[in-house]
Tab-separated table of C-alpha atoms in Angstrom:
chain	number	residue	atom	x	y	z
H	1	UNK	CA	0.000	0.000	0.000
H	2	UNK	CA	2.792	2.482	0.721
H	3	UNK	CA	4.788	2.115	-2.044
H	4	UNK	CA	1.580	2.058	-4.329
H	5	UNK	CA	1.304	5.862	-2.446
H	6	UNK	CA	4.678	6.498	-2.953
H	7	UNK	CA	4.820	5.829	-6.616
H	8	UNK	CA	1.709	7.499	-7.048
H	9	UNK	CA	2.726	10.966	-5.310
H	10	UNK	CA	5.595	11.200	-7.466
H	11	UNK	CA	3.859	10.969	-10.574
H	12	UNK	CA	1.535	13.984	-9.228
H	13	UNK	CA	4.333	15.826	-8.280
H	14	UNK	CA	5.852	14.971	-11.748
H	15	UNK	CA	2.697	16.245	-13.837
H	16	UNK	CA	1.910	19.117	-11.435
H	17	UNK	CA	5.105	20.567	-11.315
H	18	UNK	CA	5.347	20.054	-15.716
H	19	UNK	CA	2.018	21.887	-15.507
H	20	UNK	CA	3.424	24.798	-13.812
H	21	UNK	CA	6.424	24.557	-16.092
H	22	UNK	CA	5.203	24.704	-18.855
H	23	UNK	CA	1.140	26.288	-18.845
H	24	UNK	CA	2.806	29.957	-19.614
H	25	UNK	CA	4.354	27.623	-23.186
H	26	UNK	CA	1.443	26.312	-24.064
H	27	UNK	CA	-1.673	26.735	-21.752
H	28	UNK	CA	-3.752	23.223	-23.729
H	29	UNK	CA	-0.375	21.179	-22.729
H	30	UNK	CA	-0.451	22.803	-19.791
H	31	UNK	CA	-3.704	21.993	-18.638
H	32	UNK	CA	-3.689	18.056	-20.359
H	33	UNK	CA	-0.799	18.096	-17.171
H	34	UNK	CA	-2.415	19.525	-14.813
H	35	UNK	CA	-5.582	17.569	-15.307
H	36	UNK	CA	-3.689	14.347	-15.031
H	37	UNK	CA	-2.271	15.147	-11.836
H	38	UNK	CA	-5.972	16.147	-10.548
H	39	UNK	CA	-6.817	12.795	-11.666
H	40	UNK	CA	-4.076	11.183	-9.853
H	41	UNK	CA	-5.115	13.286	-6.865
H	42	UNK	CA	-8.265	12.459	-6.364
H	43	UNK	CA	-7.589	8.885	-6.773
H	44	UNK	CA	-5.146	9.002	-3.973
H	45	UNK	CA	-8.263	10.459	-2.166
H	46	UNK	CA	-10.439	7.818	-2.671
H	47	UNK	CA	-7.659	5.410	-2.095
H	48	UNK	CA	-7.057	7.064	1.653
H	49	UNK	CA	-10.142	7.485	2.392
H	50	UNK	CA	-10.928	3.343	1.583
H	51	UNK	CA	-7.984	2.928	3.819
H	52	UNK	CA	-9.348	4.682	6.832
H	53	UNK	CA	-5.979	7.074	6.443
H	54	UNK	CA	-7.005	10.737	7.771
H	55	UNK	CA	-5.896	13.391	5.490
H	56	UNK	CA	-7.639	16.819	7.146
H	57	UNK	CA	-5.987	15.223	11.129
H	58	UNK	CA	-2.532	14.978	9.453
H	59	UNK	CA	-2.305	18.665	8.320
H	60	UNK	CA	-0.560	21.284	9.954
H	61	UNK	CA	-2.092	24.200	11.649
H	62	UNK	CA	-0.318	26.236	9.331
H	63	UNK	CA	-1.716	24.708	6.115
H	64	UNK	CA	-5.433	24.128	7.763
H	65	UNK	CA	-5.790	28.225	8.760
H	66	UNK	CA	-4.803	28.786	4.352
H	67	UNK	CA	-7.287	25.966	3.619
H	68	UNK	CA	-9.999	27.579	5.973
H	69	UNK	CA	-9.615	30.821	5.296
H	70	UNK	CA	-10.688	30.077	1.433
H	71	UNK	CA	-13.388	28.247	2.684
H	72	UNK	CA	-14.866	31.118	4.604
H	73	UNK	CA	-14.165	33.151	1.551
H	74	UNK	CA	-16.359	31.375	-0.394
H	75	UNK	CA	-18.780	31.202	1.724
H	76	UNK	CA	-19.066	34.651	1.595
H	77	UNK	CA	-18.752	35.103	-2.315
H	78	UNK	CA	-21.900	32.639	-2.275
H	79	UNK	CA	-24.481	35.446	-1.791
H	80	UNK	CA	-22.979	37.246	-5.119
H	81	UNK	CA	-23.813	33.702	-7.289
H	82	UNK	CA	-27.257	33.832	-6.030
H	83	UNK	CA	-28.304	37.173	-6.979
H	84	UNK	CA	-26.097	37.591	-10.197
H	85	UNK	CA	-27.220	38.618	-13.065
H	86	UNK	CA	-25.425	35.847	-15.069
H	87	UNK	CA	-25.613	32.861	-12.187
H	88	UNK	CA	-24.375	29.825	-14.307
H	89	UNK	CA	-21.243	32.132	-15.287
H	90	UNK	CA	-20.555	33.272	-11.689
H	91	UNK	CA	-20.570	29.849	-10.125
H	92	UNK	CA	-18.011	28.607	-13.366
H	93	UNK	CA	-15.975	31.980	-12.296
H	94	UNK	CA	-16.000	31.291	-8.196
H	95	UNK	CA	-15.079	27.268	-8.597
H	96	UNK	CA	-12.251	28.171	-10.987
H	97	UNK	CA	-10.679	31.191	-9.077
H	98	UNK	CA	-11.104	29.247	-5.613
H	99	UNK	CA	-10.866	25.546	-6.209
H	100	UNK	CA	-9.528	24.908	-8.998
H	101	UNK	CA	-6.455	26.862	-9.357
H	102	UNK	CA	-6.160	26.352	-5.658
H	103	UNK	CA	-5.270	22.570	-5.957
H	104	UNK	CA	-1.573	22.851	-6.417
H	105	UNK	CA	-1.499	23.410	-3.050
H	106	UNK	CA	-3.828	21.037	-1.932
H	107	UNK	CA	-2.202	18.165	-3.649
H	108	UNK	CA	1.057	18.972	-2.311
H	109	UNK	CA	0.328	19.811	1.066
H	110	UNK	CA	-1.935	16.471	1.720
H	111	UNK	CA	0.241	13.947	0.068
H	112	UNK	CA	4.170	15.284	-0.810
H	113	UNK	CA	6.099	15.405	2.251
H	114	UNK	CA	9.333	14.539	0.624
H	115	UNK	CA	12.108	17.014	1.372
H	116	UNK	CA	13.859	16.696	-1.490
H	117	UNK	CA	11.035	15.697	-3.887
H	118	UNK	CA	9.801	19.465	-2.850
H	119	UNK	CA	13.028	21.057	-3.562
H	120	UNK	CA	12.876	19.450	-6.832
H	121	UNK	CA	9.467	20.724	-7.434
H	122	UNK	CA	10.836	24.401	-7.137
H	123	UNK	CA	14.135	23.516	-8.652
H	124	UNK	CA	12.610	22.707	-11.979
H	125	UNK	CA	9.989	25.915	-11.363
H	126	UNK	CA	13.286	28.308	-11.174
H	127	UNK	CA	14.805	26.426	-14.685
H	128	UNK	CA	11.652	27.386	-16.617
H	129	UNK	CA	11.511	30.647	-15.093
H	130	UNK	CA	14.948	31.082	-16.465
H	131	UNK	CA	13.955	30.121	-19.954
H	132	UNK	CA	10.788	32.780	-19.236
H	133	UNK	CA	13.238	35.301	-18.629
H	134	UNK	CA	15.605	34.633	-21.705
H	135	UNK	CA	12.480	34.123	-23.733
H	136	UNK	CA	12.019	38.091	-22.858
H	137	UNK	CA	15.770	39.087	-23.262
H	138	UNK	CA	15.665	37.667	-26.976
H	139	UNK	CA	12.223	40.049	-27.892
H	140	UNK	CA	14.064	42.843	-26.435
H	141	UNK	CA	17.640	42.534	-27.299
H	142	UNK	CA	16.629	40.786	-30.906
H	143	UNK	CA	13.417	41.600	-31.744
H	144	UNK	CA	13.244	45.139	-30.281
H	145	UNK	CA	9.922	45.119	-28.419
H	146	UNK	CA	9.982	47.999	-26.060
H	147	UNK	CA	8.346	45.550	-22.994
H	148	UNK	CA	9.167	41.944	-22.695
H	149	UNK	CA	6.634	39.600	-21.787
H	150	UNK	CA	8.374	36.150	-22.207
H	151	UNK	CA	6.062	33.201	-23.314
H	152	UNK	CA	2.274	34.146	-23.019
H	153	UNK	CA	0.928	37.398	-24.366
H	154	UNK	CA	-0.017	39.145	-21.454
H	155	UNK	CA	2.881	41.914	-20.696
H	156	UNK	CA	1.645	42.137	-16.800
H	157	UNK	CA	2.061	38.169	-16.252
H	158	UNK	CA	5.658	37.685	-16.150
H	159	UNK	CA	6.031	40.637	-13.889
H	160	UNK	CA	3.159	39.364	-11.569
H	161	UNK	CA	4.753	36.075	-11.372
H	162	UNK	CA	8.474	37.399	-10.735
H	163	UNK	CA	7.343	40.037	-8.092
H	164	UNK	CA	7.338	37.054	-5.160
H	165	UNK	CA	9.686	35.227	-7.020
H	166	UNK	CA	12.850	37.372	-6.816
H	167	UNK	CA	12.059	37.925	-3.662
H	168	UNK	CA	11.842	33.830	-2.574
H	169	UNK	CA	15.057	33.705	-5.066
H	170	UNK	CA	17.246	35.706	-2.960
H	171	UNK	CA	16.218	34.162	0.136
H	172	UNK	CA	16.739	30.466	-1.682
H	173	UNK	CA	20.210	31.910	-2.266
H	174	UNK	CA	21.276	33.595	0.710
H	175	UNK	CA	19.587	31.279	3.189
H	176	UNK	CA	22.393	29.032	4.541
H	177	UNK	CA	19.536	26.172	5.369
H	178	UNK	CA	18.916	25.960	2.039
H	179	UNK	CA	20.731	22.870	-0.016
H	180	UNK	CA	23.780	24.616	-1.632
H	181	UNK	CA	22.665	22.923	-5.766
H	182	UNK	CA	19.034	25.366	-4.931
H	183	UNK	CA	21.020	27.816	-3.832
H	184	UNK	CA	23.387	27.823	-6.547
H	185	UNK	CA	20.407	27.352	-9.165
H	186	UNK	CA	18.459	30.337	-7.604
H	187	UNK	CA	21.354	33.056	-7.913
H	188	UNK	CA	21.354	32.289	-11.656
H	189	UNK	CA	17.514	32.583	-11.363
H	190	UNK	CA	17.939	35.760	-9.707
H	191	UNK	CA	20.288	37.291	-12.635
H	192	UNK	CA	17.890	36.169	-15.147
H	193	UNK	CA	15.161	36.977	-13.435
H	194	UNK	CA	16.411	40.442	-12.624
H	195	UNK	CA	17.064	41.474	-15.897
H	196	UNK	CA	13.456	40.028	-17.189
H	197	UNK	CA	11.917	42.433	-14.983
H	198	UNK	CA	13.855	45.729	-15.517
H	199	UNK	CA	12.631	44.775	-19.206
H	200	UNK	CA	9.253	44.303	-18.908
H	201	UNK	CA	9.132	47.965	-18.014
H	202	UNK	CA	6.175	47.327	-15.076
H	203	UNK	CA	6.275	50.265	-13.167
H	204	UNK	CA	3.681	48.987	-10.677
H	205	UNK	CA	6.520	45.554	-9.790
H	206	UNK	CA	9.538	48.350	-10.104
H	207	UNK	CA	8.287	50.142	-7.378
H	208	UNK	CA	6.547	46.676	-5.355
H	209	UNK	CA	10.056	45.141	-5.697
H	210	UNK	CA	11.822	48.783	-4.355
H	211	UNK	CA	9.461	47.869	-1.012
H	212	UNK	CA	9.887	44.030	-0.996
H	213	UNK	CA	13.627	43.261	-1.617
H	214	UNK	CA	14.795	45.605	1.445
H	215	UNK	CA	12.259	44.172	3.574
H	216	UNK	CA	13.118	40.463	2.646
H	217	UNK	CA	17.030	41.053	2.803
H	218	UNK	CA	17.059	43.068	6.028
H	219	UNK	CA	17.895	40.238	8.148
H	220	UNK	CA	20.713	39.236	5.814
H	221	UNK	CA	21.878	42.588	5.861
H	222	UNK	CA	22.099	42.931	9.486
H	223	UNK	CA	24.062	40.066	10.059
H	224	UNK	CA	26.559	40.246	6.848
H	225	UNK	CA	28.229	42.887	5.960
H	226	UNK	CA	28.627	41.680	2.393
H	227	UNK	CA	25.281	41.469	2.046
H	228	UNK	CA	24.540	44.874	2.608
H	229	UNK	CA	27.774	46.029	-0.024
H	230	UNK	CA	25.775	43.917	-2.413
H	231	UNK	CA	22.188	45.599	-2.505
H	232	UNK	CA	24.290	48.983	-2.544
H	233	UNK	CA	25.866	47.224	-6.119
H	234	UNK	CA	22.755	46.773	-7.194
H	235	UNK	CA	20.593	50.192	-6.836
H	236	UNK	CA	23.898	51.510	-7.833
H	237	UNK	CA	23.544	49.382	-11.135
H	238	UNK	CA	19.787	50.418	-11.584
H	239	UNK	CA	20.666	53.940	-11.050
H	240	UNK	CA	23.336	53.777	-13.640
H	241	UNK	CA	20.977	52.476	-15.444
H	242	UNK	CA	17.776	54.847	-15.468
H	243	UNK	CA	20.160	58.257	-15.420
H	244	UNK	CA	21.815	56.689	-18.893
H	245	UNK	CA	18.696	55.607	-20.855
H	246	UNK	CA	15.892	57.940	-21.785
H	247	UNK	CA	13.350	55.334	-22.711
H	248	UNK	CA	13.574	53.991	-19.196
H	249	UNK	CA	13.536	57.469	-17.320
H	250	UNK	CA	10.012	58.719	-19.101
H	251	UNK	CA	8.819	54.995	-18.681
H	252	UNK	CA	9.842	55.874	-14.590
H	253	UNK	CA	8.290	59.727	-14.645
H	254	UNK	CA	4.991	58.196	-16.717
H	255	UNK	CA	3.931	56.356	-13.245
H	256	UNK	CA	2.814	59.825	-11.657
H	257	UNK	CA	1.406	61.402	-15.113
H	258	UNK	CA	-2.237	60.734	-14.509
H	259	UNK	CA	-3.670	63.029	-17.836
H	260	UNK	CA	-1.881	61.987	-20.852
H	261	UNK	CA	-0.554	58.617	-19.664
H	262	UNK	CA	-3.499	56.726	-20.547
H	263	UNK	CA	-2.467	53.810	-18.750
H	264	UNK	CA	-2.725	55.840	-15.356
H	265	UNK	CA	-5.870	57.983	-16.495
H	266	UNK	CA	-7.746	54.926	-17.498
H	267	UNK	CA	-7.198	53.112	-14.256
H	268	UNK	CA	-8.492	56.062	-12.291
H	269	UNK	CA	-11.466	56.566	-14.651
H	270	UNK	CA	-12.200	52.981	-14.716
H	271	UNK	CA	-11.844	52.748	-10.603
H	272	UNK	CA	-14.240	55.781	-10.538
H	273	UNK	CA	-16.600	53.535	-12.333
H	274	UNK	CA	-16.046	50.709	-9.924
H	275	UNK	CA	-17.025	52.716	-7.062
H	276	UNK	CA	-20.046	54.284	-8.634
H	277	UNK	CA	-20.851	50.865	-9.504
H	278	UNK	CA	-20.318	49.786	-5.872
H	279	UNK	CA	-22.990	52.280	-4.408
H	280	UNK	CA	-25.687	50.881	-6.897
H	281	UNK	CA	-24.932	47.146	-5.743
H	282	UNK	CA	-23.446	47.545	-2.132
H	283	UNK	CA	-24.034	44.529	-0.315
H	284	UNK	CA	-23.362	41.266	-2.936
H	285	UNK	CA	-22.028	43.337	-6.595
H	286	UNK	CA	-23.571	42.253	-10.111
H	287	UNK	CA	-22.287	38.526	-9.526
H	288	UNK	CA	-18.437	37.178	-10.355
H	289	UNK	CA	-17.361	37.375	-13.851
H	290	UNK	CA	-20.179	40.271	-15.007
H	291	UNK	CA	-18.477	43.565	-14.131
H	292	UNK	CA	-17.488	44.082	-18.266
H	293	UNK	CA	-20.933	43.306	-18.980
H	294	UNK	CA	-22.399	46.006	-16.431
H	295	UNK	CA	-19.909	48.166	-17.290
H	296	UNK	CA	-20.276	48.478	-20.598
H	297	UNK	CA	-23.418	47.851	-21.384
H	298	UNK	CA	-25.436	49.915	-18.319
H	299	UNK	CA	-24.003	53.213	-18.567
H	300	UNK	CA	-20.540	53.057	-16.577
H	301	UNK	CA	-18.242	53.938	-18.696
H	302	UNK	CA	-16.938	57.339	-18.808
H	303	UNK	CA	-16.727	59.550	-22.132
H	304	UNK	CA	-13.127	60.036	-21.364
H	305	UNK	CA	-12.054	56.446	-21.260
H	306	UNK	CA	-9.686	55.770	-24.449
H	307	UNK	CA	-9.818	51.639	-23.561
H	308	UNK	CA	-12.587	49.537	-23.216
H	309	UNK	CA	-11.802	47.584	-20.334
H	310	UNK	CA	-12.304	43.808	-19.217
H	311	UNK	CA	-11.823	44.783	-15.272
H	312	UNK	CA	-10.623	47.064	-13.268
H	313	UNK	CA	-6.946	46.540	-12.826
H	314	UNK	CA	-7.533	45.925	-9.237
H	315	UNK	CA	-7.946	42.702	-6.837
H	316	UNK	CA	-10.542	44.744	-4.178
H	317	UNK	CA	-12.490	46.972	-6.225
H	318	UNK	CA	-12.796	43.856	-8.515
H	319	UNK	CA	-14.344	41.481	-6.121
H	320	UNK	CA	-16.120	43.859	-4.296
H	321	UNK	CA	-17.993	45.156	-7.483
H	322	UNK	CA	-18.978	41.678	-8.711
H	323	UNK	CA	-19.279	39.917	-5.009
H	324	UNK	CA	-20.347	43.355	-3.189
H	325	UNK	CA	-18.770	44.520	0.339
H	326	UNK	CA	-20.001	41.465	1.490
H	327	UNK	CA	-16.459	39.536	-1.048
H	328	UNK	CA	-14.617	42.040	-0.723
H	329	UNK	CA	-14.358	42.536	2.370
H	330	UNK	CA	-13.793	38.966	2.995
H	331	UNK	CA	-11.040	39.139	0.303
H	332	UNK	CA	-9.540	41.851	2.430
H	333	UNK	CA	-10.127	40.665	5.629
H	334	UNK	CA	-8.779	37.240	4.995
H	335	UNK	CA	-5.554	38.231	3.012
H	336	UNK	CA	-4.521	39.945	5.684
H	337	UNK	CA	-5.292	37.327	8.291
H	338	UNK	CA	-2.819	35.416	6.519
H	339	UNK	CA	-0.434	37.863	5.967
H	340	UNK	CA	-0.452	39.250	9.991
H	341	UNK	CA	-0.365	35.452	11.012
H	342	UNK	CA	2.850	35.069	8.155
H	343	UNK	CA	4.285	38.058	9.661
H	344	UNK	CA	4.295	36.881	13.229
H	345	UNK	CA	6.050	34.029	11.794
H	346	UNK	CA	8.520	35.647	10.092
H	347	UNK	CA	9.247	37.296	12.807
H	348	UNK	CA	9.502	34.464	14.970
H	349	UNK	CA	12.580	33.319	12.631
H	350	UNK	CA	10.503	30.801	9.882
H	351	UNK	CA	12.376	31.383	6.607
H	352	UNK	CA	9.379	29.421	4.650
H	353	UNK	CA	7.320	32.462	6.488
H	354	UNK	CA	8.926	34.862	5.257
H	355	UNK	CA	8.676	33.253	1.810
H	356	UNK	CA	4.919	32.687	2.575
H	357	UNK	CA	4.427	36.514	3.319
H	358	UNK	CA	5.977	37.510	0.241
H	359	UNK	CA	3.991	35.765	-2.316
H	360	UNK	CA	0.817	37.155	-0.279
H	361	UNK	CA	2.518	40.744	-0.303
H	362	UNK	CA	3.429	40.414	-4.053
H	363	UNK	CA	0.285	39.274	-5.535
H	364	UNK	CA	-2.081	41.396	-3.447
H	365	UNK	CA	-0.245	44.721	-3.489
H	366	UNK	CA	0.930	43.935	-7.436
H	367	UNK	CA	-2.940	43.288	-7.425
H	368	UNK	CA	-3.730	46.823	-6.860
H	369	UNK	CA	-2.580	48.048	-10.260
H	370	UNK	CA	-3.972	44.472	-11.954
H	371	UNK	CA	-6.570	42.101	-11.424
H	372	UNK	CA	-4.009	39.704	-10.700
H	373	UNK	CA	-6.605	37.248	-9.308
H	374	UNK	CA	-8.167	36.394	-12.822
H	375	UNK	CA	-4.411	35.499	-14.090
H	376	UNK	CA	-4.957	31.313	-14.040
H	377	UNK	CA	-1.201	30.777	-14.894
H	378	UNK	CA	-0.202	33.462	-12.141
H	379	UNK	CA	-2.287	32.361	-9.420
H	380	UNK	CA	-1.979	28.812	-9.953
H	381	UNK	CA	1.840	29.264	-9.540
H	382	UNK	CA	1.352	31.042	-6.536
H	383	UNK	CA	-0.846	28.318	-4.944
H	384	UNK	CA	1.972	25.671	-5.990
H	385	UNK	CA	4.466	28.020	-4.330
H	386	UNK	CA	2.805	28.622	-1.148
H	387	UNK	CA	2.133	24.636	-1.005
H	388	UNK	CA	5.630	23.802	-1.643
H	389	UNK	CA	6.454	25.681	1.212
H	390	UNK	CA	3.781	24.755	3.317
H	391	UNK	CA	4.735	21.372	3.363
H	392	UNK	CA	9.112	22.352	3.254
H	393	UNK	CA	7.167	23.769	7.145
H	394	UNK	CA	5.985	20.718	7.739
H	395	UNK	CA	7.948	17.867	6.061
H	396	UNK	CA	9.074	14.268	7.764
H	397	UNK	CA	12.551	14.699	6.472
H	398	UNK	CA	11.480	12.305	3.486
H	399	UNK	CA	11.654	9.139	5.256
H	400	UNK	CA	8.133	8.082	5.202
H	401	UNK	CA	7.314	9.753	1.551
H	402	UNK	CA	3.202	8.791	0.427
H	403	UNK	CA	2.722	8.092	3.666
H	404	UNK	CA	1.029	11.077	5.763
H	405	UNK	CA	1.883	11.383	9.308
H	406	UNK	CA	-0.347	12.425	12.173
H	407	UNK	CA	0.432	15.550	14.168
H	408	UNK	CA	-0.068	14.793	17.639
């Protein structure tokens, strides 16, 4: 029976992690992946659950607080399915955003304990992020694009993804805990990485990251000199290289033009809308997946808008638009549940905390310039991230891999 489990977890792991590889490639091969790993998953389920194996007892407190906290969201996003004006479409939106790109981390935190079958996992994450990055070095430096968006089309994506992965990258590398080959493989992530980002030309993860690295590398810094010399190097290098290229400097001063930037102006007009849309539909919104509908079609939109917009470019005035104050403010108030409860953690000395903490920081605050909660290929990876190191919290040092212990 356990080496049954044990063969079967790896071949999970193995589809699921080739899902997150490659979905940004090809999102149909992605998804062929990830559905066979679902399969696999819920056959290991069934096959538990015929054994009389707990799976919900043999979870950490840690992983049950993420795991009930988007259970309580739900339940509160319920009301806004009900009374939408498009119900079938909401409840398709509400079980894809919240269960189905949420089972990365469900799979991995109920059956992959494995030490070294996690650090795997996020190895072979941080190799395709590499070929991500070079994918966006060869439209800029070959083709000429003027912002890099690596595979996909979207040019917010790759940013979204990278502004909690540099940070977890320089805490893979710096971390002594950390195996030296994932160290090693995450300071070439960070290079690549690094220069995907400064070429995307997202002013929104410039100025997340500005926020985010300090804060992540502070308690390197105190304790290492050389650590410290090093993040001098590198605003050093970024100053160099904004004060020497024009295209860069007006793409730095366009992030506080808010009348011919259109970017900017558009946002604000469209989060005027939002609001006015808000006060109409205050307690559950027009139903997930129907604010372009409303706002289109019902008299939102204002004459000055230059783009007609899918959403509003922002996690909270999203939800709480479609799901009402009633979402929203469960989006807000559970976020930053987690993130206080990460925090204390973090503080407490938990590297995987602190790695925790910054996915929720990067997606949420990089989520209020983009609705960074409708990105499938973005928030799936940041489910599989925060389950990898969920279970890196919690692992049996990989002696009893398939096999899931009981916390006493």
């Amino acid at each position: 029976m356990e080496q049954s489990i044990i063969k079967e977890t790896r071949w999970m792991a193995f589809f699921l992690t080739l899902a997150m590889c490659i979905q940004r490639i090809s999102i149909a091969a992605g998804n062929i992946c990830f559905g066979i790993s679902i399969l696999v998953f819920l056959y290991l389920v069934w096959k538990l659950r015929k054994s009389g194996q707990p799976i919900w007892q043999s979870l950490s407190q840690d992983t049950k607080r993420y795991i009930k906290v988007l259970v309580i969201l739900v339940i509160c996003l319920i009301p806004s399915v009900i009374f939408s004006y498009n119900p079938k479409e909401s409840i398709k939106l509400v079980a894809e955003m919240w269960l189905y790109r949420v089972l990365p981390m469900l799979m991995i935190v109920c059956f992959i304990r494995d030490k070294q079958l996690l650090m795997k996992m996020l190895g072979a994450f941080l190799i395709a992020e590499i070929a991500d990055s070079m994918v966006a070095m060869y439209q800029s430096f070959v083709l000429g694009v003027d912002r890099a968006w690596g595979f996909g089309s979207n040019t917010l994506n790759l940013p979204g993804i990278l502004v909690f992965l540099i940070p977890i990258t320089i805490m893979l590398a710096l971390e002594k805990s950390i195996p030296f080959s994932l160290r090693r493989l995450a300071s070439i992530t960070l290079v690549f990485t690094g220069i995907a980002i400064i070429l995307g030309k997202s002013r929104g993860a410039w100025l997340l990251l500005t926020f985010l690295i300090p804060f992540i590398t502070w308690k390197y810094i105190r304790t290492h000199r050389v650590y410290l010399i090093g993040l001098i190097l590198v605003v050093l290098c970024g100053v160099t290289l904004f004060a020497t290229n024009q295209s860069y400097q007006q793409r730095l001063y366009s992030t506080v033009n808010m009348t011919t930037d259109r970017s900017n102006a558009d946002r604000v007009l469209v989060w005027q809308s939002a609001i006015k849309m808000i006060v109409d539909h205050p307690v559950v919104g027009v139903g997930p997946a129907q604010f372009k509908d409303v706002y289109n079609n019902q008299g939102y939109v204002s004459p000055e808008n230059t783009q007609k917009l899918a959403h509003t470019h922002n996690n909270v005035l999203e939800i709480t638009t479609e799901s009402g104050l009633l979402g929203g403010g469960a989006l807000v108030l559970c976020f930053l549940y987690l993130i206080i409860k990460e925090l204390r953690l973090t503080i407490s000395g938990s590297i995987m905390a602190r790695m925790r903490l910054s996915v929720l920081l990067g997606v949420m605050l990089f989520g209020m310039i983009d609705y960074t909660l409708d990105e499938s290929t973005l928030v799936k990876t940041m489910w599989f991230i925060i389950g990898i190191l969920l279970s890196l919290d919690d692992n049996n040092d990989g002696s009893i891999e398939g096999k899931i212990p009981i916390n006493e």
